[in-house]
Amino acid sequence: MNLKGKVAIVTGGNSGIGLAIVLELARQGANIAIDYVANPDATEALEKQVSALGDLVIGVEADVSKVADLQRLVTATVQAFGRVDVMVNNAGVETRTSVLDTSEAQYDKVLAINLKSAFFGTQLAAQQMIKQGGGGRIINISSVHEDWPMPGNTAYCLSKGGMRMLTRTAGVELAPHGILVVGVGPGAVATPINTSTMNDPALLQKLDAAIPLGRMARPEEIASLVAFLASDGASYMTATTIFADGGIMHCSPGL
Ligand code: BGC
């Protein structure tokens, strides 16, 4: 699983699953570009970790929910490394609000950060990949909730359902260019997005009990799948989602 010399952009790369993806791709030899909005310190610390692995890294100030900022991220990557081989659309947020109580501002924020950024991240990366030739990989970090309701987190589910169809449609459209588009659907992962659950022992126990493997995933367990999907070994996968969910989507009490 060697990514030596490949160039990868990872949106939302300085925390949670994104951070683990950055480190795993770097371990496999990729040079990395990450965006940051509010957390330059975390980004600098991560840049040092990537450099220590012997790879090149840039951090670009960019709000990936804005197309102009995404364009700046792609342009800066090409300026620094000459190309883009792998685009990981990972940035994501959730509000844990229901259809009855989600405000317009919450809806717009979730859809812009999760879905709009993945759509235009796919578009801009694909345009660059076509320009440079040789195909590429686009990996959309979705969720089990692209296909499975999470009551009380409606806008999030909508955004992930949109990513599901982005992966499928863009995968078909971009296949003639050798650009493979694959979704990754994690279940519950021990990252900041799940802090409220992890800090509540009763809730955490309930969640663990709903997972056939009996525990949340470590971010590294998602990152290893992403590294595989970016590698030569995944050359025949496109327009589909791979789930790494400990079996949660198929959990049945057997009653
Ligand atoms: C959500 C978490 C949830 C998990 C499992 C993730 O996509 O971000 O809030 O716990 O799915 O349902």
PDB file of C-alpha atoms and ligand atoms in Angstrom:
ATOM      1  CA  MET A   1       0.000   0.000   0.000  1.00  0.00           C
ATOM      2  CA  ASN A   2       2.554   2.499  -1.129  1.00  0.00           C
ATOM      3  CA  LEU A   3       1.581   6.091  -1.869  1.00  0.00           C
ATOM      4  CA  LYS A   4       5.148   7.334  -2.302  1.00  0.00           C
ATOM      5  CA  GLY A   5       5.179  10.694  -4.079  1.00  0.00           C
ATOM      6  CA  LYS A   6       1.386  10.903  -4.430  1.00  0.00           C
ATOM      7  CA  VAL A   7      -0.238  14.224  -3.557  1.00  0.00           C
ATOM      8  CA  ALA A   8      -3.341  14.174  -1.342  1.00  0.00           C
ATOM      9  CA  ILE A   9      -5.670  16.923  -0.159  1.00  0.00           C
ATOM     10  CA  VAL A  10      -7.589  16.113   3.027  1.00  0.00           C
ATOM     11  CA  THR A  11     -10.322  18.588   3.972  1.00  0.00           C
ATOM     12  CA  GLY A  12     -10.969  18.923   7.690  1.00  0.00           C
ATOM     13  CA  GLY A  13      -7.605  17.249   8.138  1.00  0.00           C
ATOM     14  CA  ASN A  14      -6.589  18.684  11.479  1.00  0.00           C
ATOM     15  CA  SER A  15      -8.960  16.789  13.764  1.00  0.00           C
ATOM     16  CA  GLY A  16     -10.903  13.549  14.188  1.00  0.00           C
ATOM     17  CA  ILE A  17     -11.020  11.076  11.315  1.00  0.00           C
ATOM     18  CA  GLY A  18      -9.320  13.635   9.029  1.00  0.00           C
ATOM     19  CA  LEU A  19      -6.256  13.837  11.234  1.00  0.00           C
ATOM     20  CA  ALA A  20      -5.888  10.047  11.276  1.00  0.00           C
ATOM     21  CA  ILE A  21      -6.257  10.006   7.476  1.00  0.00           C
ATOM     22  CA  VAL A  22      -3.541  12.643   7.078  1.00  0.00           C
ATOM     23  CA  LEU A  23      -1.115  10.646   9.234  1.00  0.00           C
ATOM     24  CA  GLU A  24      -1.876   7.315   7.534  1.00  0.00           C
ATOM     25  CA  LEU A  25      -1.516   8.731   4.001  1.00  0.00           C
ATOM     26  CA  ALA A  26       1.730  10.396   5.088  1.00  0.00           C
ATOM     27  CA  ARG A  27       2.960   7.108   6.599  1.00  0.00           C
ATOM     28  CA  GLN A  28       2.362   5.546   3.203  1.00  0.00           C
ATOM     29  CA  GLY A  29       4.533   8.243   1.603  1.00  0.00           C
ATOM     30  CA  ALA A  30       2.030  10.804   0.317  1.00  0.00           C
ATOM     31  CA  ASN A  31       2.603  14.552   0.365  1.00  0.00           C
ATOM     32  CA  ILE A  32      -0.318  16.327   1.992  1.00  0.00           C
ATOM     33  CA  ALA A  33      -2.337  19.540   1.804  1.00  0.00           C
ATOM     34  CA  ILE A  34      -4.779  20.395   4.574  1.00  0.00           C
ATOM     35  CA  ASP A  35      -7.099  23.325   5.117  1.00  0.00           C
ATOM     36  CA  TYR A  36      -7.781  25.129   8.346  1.00  0.00           C
ATOM     37  CA  VAL A  37     -10.193  27.842   9.393  1.00  0.00           C
ATOM     38  CA  ALA A  38      -9.847  28.563  13.069  1.00  0.00           C
ATOM     39  CA  ASN A  39      -7.167  26.265  14.370  1.00  0.00           C
ATOM     40  CA  PRO A  40      -3.718  27.191  12.987  1.00  0.00           C
ATOM     41  CA  ASP A  41      -1.961  25.693  16.043  1.00  0.00           C
ATOM     42  CA  ALA A  42      -3.442  22.228  15.515  1.00  0.00           C
ATOM     43  CA  THR A  43      -2.543  22.498  11.835  1.00  0.00           C
ATOM     44  CA  GLU A  44       1.055  23.497  12.592  1.00  0.00           C
ATOM     45  CA  ALA A  45       1.439  20.619  15.059  1.00  0.00           C
ATOM     46  CA  LEU A  46       0.127  18.208  12.439  1.00  0.00           C
ATOM     47  CA  GLU A  47       2.413  19.666   9.771  1.00  0.00           C
ATOM     48  CA  LYS A  48       5.377  18.878  12.043  1.00  0.00           C
ATOM     49  CA  GLN A  49       4.179  15.277  12.467  1.00  0.00           C
ATOM     50  CA  VAL A  50       3.864  14.844   8.706  1.00  0.00           C
ATOM     51  CA  SER A  51       7.314  16.383   8.107  1.00  0.00           C
ATOM     52  CA  ALA A  52       8.758  14.011  10.701  1.00  0.00           C
ATOM     53  CA  LEU A  53       7.462  11.125   8.571  1.00  0.00           C
ATOM     54  CA  GLY A  54       9.592  12.484   5.718  1.00  0.00           C
ATOM     55  CA  ASP A  55       6.765  13.867   3.602  1.00  0.00           C
ATOM     56  CA  LEU A  56       5.965  17.350   2.373  1.00  0.00           C
ATOM     57  CA  VAL A  57       2.955  19.184   3.764  1.00  0.00           C
ATOM     58  CA  ILE A  58       1.189  22.516   3.382  1.00  0.00           C
ATOM     59  CA  GLY A  59      -1.591  24.056   5.466  1.00  0.00           C
ATOM     60  CA  VAL A  60      -3.869  26.465   3.624  1.00  0.00           C
ATOM     61  CA  GLU A  61      -6.309  28.815   5.314  1.00  0.00           C
ATOM     62  CA  ALA A  62      -9.583  27.904   3.619  1.00  0.00           C
ATOM     63  CA  ASP A  63     -13.236  27.557   4.560  1.00  0.00           C
ATOM     64  CA  VAL A  64     -14.162  24.570   2.418  1.00  0.00           C
ATOM     65  CA  SER A  65     -17.836  25.487   2.445  1.00  0.00           C
ATOM     66  CA  LYS A  66     -16.859  28.341   0.082  1.00  0.00           C
ATOM     67  CA  VAL A  67     -15.977  27.460  -3.499  1.00  0.00           C
ATOM     68  CA  ALA A  68     -13.416  30.267  -3.822  1.00  0.00           C
ATOM     69  CA  ASP A  69     -11.580  28.945  -0.754  1.00  0.00           C
ATOM     70  CA  LEU A  70     -11.635  25.380  -2.072  1.00  0.00           C
ATOM     71  CA  GLN A  71     -10.199  26.671  -5.320  1.00  0.00           C
ATOM     72  CA  ARG A  72      -7.421  28.370  -3.343  1.00  0.00           C
ATOM     73  CA  LEU A  73      -6.687  25.070  -1.583  1.00  0.00           C
ATOM     74  CA  VAL A  74      -6.413  23.170  -4.868  1.00  0.00           C
ATOM     75  CA  THR A  75      -4.361  25.937  -6.504  1.00  0.00           C
ATOM     76  CA  ALA A  76      -1.958  26.122  -3.547  1.00  0.00           C
ATOM     77  CA  THR A  77      -1.541  22.337  -3.654  1.00  0.00           C
ATOM     78  CA  VAL A  78      -0.705  22.385  -7.350  1.00  0.00           C
ATOM     79  CA  GLN A  79       1.677  25.298  -6.830  1.00  0.00           C
ATOM     80  CA  ALA A  80       3.469  23.440  -4.036  1.00  0.00           C
ATOM     81  CA  PHE A  81       3.491  19.875  -5.390  1.00  0.00           C
ATOM     82  CA  GLY A  82       2.623  20.117  -9.098  1.00  0.00           C
ATOM     83  CA  ARG A  83      -0.480  17.900  -9.024  1.00  0.00           C
ATOM     84  CA  VAL A  84      -3.368  16.353  -7.087  1.00  0.00           C
ATOM     85  CA  ASP A  85      -3.671  12.552  -7.052  1.00  0.00           C
ATOM     86  CA  VAL A  86      -6.069  12.015  -4.154  1.00  0.00           C
ATOM     87  CA  MET A  87      -8.865  14.261  -2.890  1.00  0.00           C
ATOM     88  CA  VAL A  88     -10.380  13.304   0.453  1.00  0.00           C
ATOM     89  CA  ASN A  89     -13.607  15.208   1.087  1.00  0.00           C
ATOM     90  CA  ASN A  90     -13.704  14.705   4.827  1.00  0.00           C
ATOM     91  CA  ALA A  91     -14.802  17.966   6.484  1.00  0.00           C
ATOM     92  CA  GLY A  92     -18.034  17.440   8.379  1.00  0.00           C
ATOM     93  CA  VAL A  93     -20.202  18.676  11.228  1.00  0.00           C
ATOM     94  CA  GLU A  94     -23.482  17.688  12.831  1.00  0.00           C
ATOM     95  CA  THR A  95     -26.031  19.555  14.936  1.00  0.00           C
ATOM     96  CA  ARG A  96     -27.988  16.655  16.469  1.00  0.00           C
ATOM     97  CA  THR A  97     -31.269  18.430  15.804  1.00  0.00           C
ATOM     98  CA  SER A  98     -34.474  16.928  14.468  1.00  0.00           C
ATOM     99  CA  VAL A  99     -36.707  17.858  11.558  1.00  0.00           C
ATOM    100  CA  LEU A 100     -38.879  19.783  14.026  1.00  0.00           C
ATOM    101  CA  ASP A 101     -36.175  21.887  15.638  1.00  0.00           C
ATOM    102  CA  THR A 102     -33.443  22.467  13.032  1.00  0.00           C
ATOM    103  CA  SER A 103     -33.010  26.182  12.284  1.00  0.00           C
ATOM    104  CA  GLU A 104     -32.270  27.593   8.843  1.00  0.00           C
ATOM    105  CA  ALA A 105     -28.774  28.539   9.985  1.00  0.00           C
ATOM    106  CA  GLN A 106     -28.080  25.001  11.256  1.00  0.00           C
ATOM    107  CA  TYR A 107     -29.410  23.471   8.043  1.00  0.00           C
ATOM    108  CA  ASP A 108     -27.317  25.772   5.837  1.00  0.00           C
ATOM    109  CA  LYS A 109     -24.159  25.165   7.867  1.00  0.00           C
ATOM    110  CA  VAL A 110     -24.408  21.369   7.837  1.00  0.00           C
ATOM    111  CA  LEU A 111     -25.271  21.183   4.156  1.00  0.00           C
ATOM    112  CA  ALA A 112     -22.521  23.649   3.198  1.00  0.00           C
ATOM    113  CA  ILE A 113     -19.716  22.039   5.185  1.00  0.00           C
ATOM    114  CA  ASN A 114     -20.660  18.426   4.506  1.00  0.00           C
ATOM    115  CA  LEU A 115     -22.213  18.313   1.057  1.00  0.00           C
ATOM    116  CA  LYS A 116     -21.408  21.516  -0.821  1.00  0.00           C
ATOM    117  CA  SER A 117     -17.720  21.199   0.057  1.00  0.00           C
ATOM    118  CA  ALA A 118     -17.681  17.565  -1.122  1.00  0.00           C
ATOM    119  CA  PHE A 119     -19.460  18.475  -4.369  1.00  0.00           C
ATOM    120  CA  PHE A 120     -17.126  21.325  -5.272  1.00  0.00           C
ATOM    121  CA  GLY A 121     -14.103  19.517  -3.842  1.00  0.00           C
ATOM    122  CA  THR A 122     -14.916  16.704  -6.260  1.00  0.00           C
ATOM    123  CA  GLN A 123     -15.435  19.138  -9.138  1.00  0.00           C
ATOM    124  CA  LEU A 124     -12.231  21.123  -8.607  1.00  0.00           C
ATOM    125  CA  ALA A 125     -10.048  18.072  -7.927  1.00  0.00           C
ATOM    126  CA  ALA A 126     -11.466  16.278 -10.989  1.00  0.00           C
ATOM    127  CA  GLN A 127     -10.830  19.311 -13.215  1.00  0.00           C
ATOM    128  CA  GLN A 128      -7.203  19.336 -12.056  1.00  0.00           C
ATOM    129  CA  MET A 129      -6.843  15.544 -12.449  1.00  0.00           C
ATOM    130  CA  ILE A 130      -8.173  15.735 -16.018  1.00  0.00           C
ATOM    131  CA  LYS A 131      -5.788  18.588 -16.790  1.00  0.00           C
ATOM    132  CA  GLN A 132      -2.741  16.731 -15.490  1.00  0.00           C
ATOM    133  CA  GLY A 133      -3.843  13.328 -16.920  1.00  0.00           C
ATOM    134  CA  GLY A 134      -3.435   9.860 -15.459  1.00  0.00           C
ATOM    135  CA  GLY A 135      -6.668   9.665 -13.470  1.00  0.00           C
ATOM    136  CA  GLY A 136      -7.011  10.046  -9.719  1.00  0.00           C
ATOM    137  CA  ARG A 137      -8.931   9.100  -6.623  1.00  0.00           C
ATOM    138  CA  ILE A 138     -11.703  11.002  -4.885  1.00  0.00           C
ATOM    139  CA  ILE A 139     -12.734   9.637  -1.500  1.00  0.00           C
ATOM    140  CA  ASN A 140     -15.844  11.003   0.188  1.00  0.00           C
ATOM    141  CA  ILE A 141     -16.004  10.466   3.932  1.00  0.00           C
ATOM    142  CA  SER A 142     -19.692   9.872   4.448  1.00  0.00           C
ATOM    143  CA  SER A 143     -21.378   7.859   7.213  1.00  0.00           C
ATOM    144  CA  VAL A 144     -23.632   4.896   7.829  1.00  0.00           C
ATOM    145  CA  HIS A 145     -26.221   7.676   7.911  1.00  0.00           C
ATOM    146  CA  GLU A 146     -26.006   8.154   4.154  1.00  0.00           C
ATOM    147  CA  ASP A 147     -28.477   5.279   4.070  1.00  0.00           C
ATOM    148  CA  TRP A 148     -29.691   4.764   7.608  1.00  0.00           C
ATOM    149  CA  PRO A 149     -31.745   7.298   9.581  1.00  0.00           C
ATOM    150  CA  MET A 150     -30.341   8.877  12.708  1.00  0.00           C
ATOM    151  CA  PRO A 151     -33.424  10.368  14.383  1.00  0.00           C
ATOM    152  CA  GLY A 152     -32.503  13.698  15.947  1.00  0.00           C
ATOM    153  CA  ASN A 153     -29.734  14.427  13.407  1.00  0.00           C
ATOM    154  CA  THR A 154     -31.774  15.104  10.300  1.00  0.00           C
ATOM    155  CA  ALA A 155     -29.704  17.692   8.415  1.00  0.00           C
ATOM    156  CA  TYR A 156     -26.620  15.522   8.902  1.00  0.00           C
ATOM    157  CA  CYS A 157     -28.420  12.485   7.440  1.00  0.00           C
ATOM    158  CA  LEU A 158     -29.576  14.604   4.489  1.00  0.00           C
ATOM    159  CA  SER A 159     -26.049  15.789   3.802  1.00  0.00           C
ATOM    160  CA  LYS A 160     -24.693  12.236   3.931  1.00  0.00           C
ATOM    161  CA  GLY A 161     -27.522  10.981   1.695  1.00  0.00           C
ATOM    162  CA  GLY A 162     -26.417  13.654  -0.769  1.00  0.00           C
ATOM    163  CA  MET A 163     -22.815  12.457  -0.529  1.00  0.00           C
ATOM    164  CA  ARG A 164     -24.024   8.955  -1.330  1.00  0.00           C
ATOM    165  CA  MET A 165     -25.460  10.130  -4.665  1.00  0.00           C
ATOM    166  CA  LEU A 166     -22.490  12.432  -5.300  1.00  0.00           C
ATOM    167  CA  THR A 167     -20.209   9.392  -5.043  1.00  0.00           C
ATOM    168  CA  ARG A 168     -22.386   7.326  -7.339  1.00  0.00           C
ATOM    169  CA  THR A 169     -23.085   9.982  -9.966  1.00  0.00           C
ATOM    170  CA  ALA A 170     -19.634  11.547 -10.063  1.00  0.00           C
ATOM    171  CA  GLY A 171     -18.143   8.034 -10.081  1.00  0.00           C
ATOM    172  CA  VAL A 172     -20.043   7.261 -13.282  1.00  0.00           C
ATOM    173  CA  GLU A 173     -19.343  10.657 -14.871  1.00  0.00           C
ATOM    174  CA  LEU A 174     -15.633  10.622 -14.109  1.00  0.00           C
ATOM    175  CA  ALA A 175     -14.903   6.955 -14.883  1.00  0.00           C
ATOM    176  CA  PRO A 176     -13.938   7.690 -18.524  1.00  0.00           C
ATOM    177  CA  HIS A 177     -11.168   9.934 -17.138  1.00  0.00           C
ATOM    178  CA  GLY A 178      -9.776   7.181 -14.903  1.00  0.00           C
ATOM    179  CA  ILE A 179     -10.936   9.071 -11.820  1.00  0.00           C
ATOM    180  CA  LEU A 180     -12.380   6.708  -9.215  1.00  0.00           C
ATOM    181  CA  VAL A 181     -14.889   8.084  -6.703  1.00  0.00           C
ATOM    182  CA  VAL A 182     -15.540   6.037  -3.582  1.00  0.00           C
ATOM    183  CA  GLY A 183     -17.414   6.766  -0.364  1.00  0.00           C
ATOM    184  CA  VAL A 184     -16.337   5.628   3.069  1.00  0.00           C
ATOM    185  CA  GLY A 185     -19.139   5.092   5.554  1.00  0.00           C
ATOM    186  CA  PRO A 186     -17.897   4.956   9.144  1.00  0.00           C
ATOM    187  CA  GLY A 187     -20.166   4.039  12.020  1.00  0.00           C
ATOM    188  CA  ALA A 188     -19.518   5.531  15.441  1.00  0.00           C
ATOM    189  CA  VAL A 189     -15.911   6.699  15.736  1.00  0.00           C
ATOM    190  CA  ALA A 190     -14.161   8.016  18.835  1.00  0.00           C
ATOM    191  CA  THR A 191     -13.639  11.605  17.642  1.00  0.00           C
ATOM    192  CA  PRO A 192     -14.707  15.073  18.807  1.00  0.00           C
ATOM    193  CA  ILE A 193     -17.977  14.824  16.820  1.00  0.00           C
ATOM    194  CA  ASN A 194     -19.093  12.184  19.341  1.00  0.00           C
ATOM    195  CA  THR A 195     -17.922  13.960  22.507  1.00  0.00           C
ATOM    196  CA  SER A 196     -21.435  14.361  23.882  1.00  0.00           C
ATOM    197  CA  THR A 197     -22.006  10.592  23.670  1.00  0.00           C
ATOM    198  CA  MET A 198     -18.563   9.649  24.965  1.00  0.00           C
ATOM    199  CA  ASN A 199     -18.970  11.942  27.977  1.00  0.00           C
ATOM    200  CA  ASP A 200     -22.251  10.293  28.973  1.00  0.00           C
ATOM    201  CA  PRO A 201     -21.571   6.752  30.328  1.00  0.00           C
ATOM    202  CA  ALA A 202     -25.200   5.617  29.953  1.00  0.00           C
ATOM    203  CA  LEU A 203     -25.378   6.830  26.338  1.00  0.00           C
ATOM    204  CA  LEU A 204     -22.000   5.299  25.524  1.00  0.00           C
ATOM    205  CA  GLN A 205     -23.068   1.948  26.931  1.00  0.00           C
ATOM    206  CA  LYS A 206     -26.225   2.076  24.833  1.00  0.00           C
ATOM    207  CA  LEU A 207     -24.198   2.874  21.714  1.00  0.00           C
ATOM    208  CA  ASP A 208     -21.634   0.111  22.353  1.00  0.00           C
ATOM    209  CA  ALA A 209     -24.456  -2.374  22.906  1.00  0.00           C
ATOM    210  CA  ALA A 210     -25.920  -1.456  19.494  1.00  0.00           C
ATOM    211  CA  ILE A 211     -22.645  -2.287  17.719  1.00  0.00           C
ATOM    212  CA  PRO A 212     -22.058  -5.991  16.970  1.00  0.00           C
ATOM    213  CA  LEU A 213     -18.303  -5.487  17.527  1.00  0.00           C
ATOM    214  CA  GLY A 214     -19.217  -3.917  20.875  1.00  0.00           C
ATOM    215  CA  ARG A 215     -17.230  -0.679  20.649  1.00  0.00           C
ATOM    216  CA  MET A 216     -16.697   2.521  18.716  1.00  0.00           C
ATOM    217  CA  ALA A 217     -14.017   2.594  16.016  1.00  0.00           C
ATOM    218  CA  ARG A 218     -10.653   4.240  16.495  1.00  0.00           C
ATOM    219  CA  PRO A 219     -10.051   6.929  13.815  1.00  0.00           C
ATOM    220  CA  GLU A 220      -7.069   4.872  12.592  1.00  0.00           C
ATOM    221  CA  GLU A 221      -9.458   2.063  11.668  1.00  0.00           C
ATOM    222  CA  ILE A 222     -11.120   4.384   9.161  1.00  0.00           C
ATOM    223  CA  ALA A 223      -7.839   5.903   7.977  1.00  0.00           C
ATOM    224  CA  SER A 224      -6.424   2.493   6.982  1.00  0.00           C
ATOM    225  CA  LEU A 225      -9.432   1.949   4.695  1.00  0.00           C
ATOM    226  CA  VAL A 226      -8.916   5.370   3.094  1.00  0.00           C
ATOM    227  CA  ALA A 227      -5.238   4.588   2.472  1.00  0.00           C
ATOM    228  CA  PHE A 228      -6.260   1.337   0.781  1.00  0.00           C
ATOM    229  CA  LEU A 229      -8.800   3.156  -1.397  1.00  0.00           C
ATOM    230  CA  ALA A 230      -6.082   5.607  -2.452  1.00  0.00           C
ATOM    231  CA  SER A 231      -3.715   2.774  -3.388  1.00  0.00           C
ATOM    232  CA  ASP A 232      -3.208   0.650  -6.525  1.00  0.00           C
ATOM    233  CA  GLY A 233      -4.982  -2.251  -4.806  1.00  0.00           C
ATOM    234  CA  ALA A 234      -8.323  -0.437  -5.101  1.00  0.00           C
ATOM    235  CA  SER A 235      -8.116   0.072  -8.877  1.00  0.00           C
ATOM    236  CA  TYR A 236     -11.529  -1.472  -9.661  1.00  0.00           C
ATOM    237  CA  MET A 237     -13.688   0.301  -7.103  1.00  0.00           C
ATOM    238  CA  THR A 238     -15.797   3.293  -7.991  1.00  0.00           C
ATOM    239  CA  ALA A 239     -19.290   4.782  -7.561  1.00  0.00           C
ATOM    240  CA  THR A 240     -19.905   2.910  -4.333  1.00  0.00           C
ATOM    241  CA  THR A 241     -19.534   3.246  -0.573  1.00  0.00           C
ATOM    242  CA  ILE A 242     -17.478   0.984   1.673  1.00  0.00           C
ATOM    243  CA  PHE A 243     -18.783   0.774   5.237  1.00  0.00           C
ATOM    244  CA  ALA A 244     -16.548   0.342   8.277  1.00  0.00           C
ATOM    245  CA  ASP A 245     -19.153   0.313  11.010  1.00  0.00           C
ATOM    246  CA  GLY A 246     -18.541  -2.659  13.287  1.00  0.00           C
ATOM    247  CA  GLY A 247     -21.789  -4.080  11.900  1.00  0.00           C
ATOM    248  CA  ILE A 248     -24.002  -1.336  13.399  1.00  0.00           C
ATOM    249  CA  MET A 249     -26.175  -0.945  10.284  1.00  0.00           C
ATOM    250  CA  HIS A 250     -27.137  -4.621  10.447  1.00  0.00           C
ATOM    251  CA  CYS A 251     -27.492  -4.973  14.182  1.00  0.00           C
ATOM    252  CA  SER A 252     -30.526  -7.048  15.044  1.00  0.00           C
ATOM    253  CA  PRO A 253     -31.785  -8.084  18.475  1.00  0.00           C
ATOM    254  CA  GLY A 254     -32.945 -11.361  16.915  1.00  0.00           C
ATOM    255  CA  LEU A 255     -36.459 -10.937  18.238  1.00  0.00           C
TER     256      LEU A 255
HETATM  257  C1  BGC B   1     -22.398  10.280  13.566  1.00  0.00           C
HETATM  258  C2  BGC B   1     -22.414   9.976  15.036  1.00  0.00           C
HETATM  259  C3  BGC B   1     -23.143   8.656  15.316  1.00  0.00           C
HETATM  260  C4  BGC B   1     -22.584   7.568  14.431  1.00  0.00           C
HETATM  261  C5  BGC B   1     -23.299   6.223  14.590  1.00  0.00           C
HETATM  262  C6  BGC B   1     -21.879   9.104  12.804  1.00  0.00           C
HETATM  263  O1  BGC B   1     -21.931   9.370  11.435  1.00  0.00           O
HETATM  264  O2  BGC B   1     -21.555  11.398  13.333  1.00  0.00           O
HETATM  265  O3  BGC B   1     -23.032  11.027  15.732  1.00  0.00           O
HETATM  266  O4  BGC B   1     -22.977   8.277  16.661  1.00  0.00           O
HETATM  267  O5  BGC B   1     -22.668   7.962  13.071  1.00  0.00           O
HETATM  268  O6  BGC B   1     -24.690   6.338  14.545  1.00  0.00           O
END
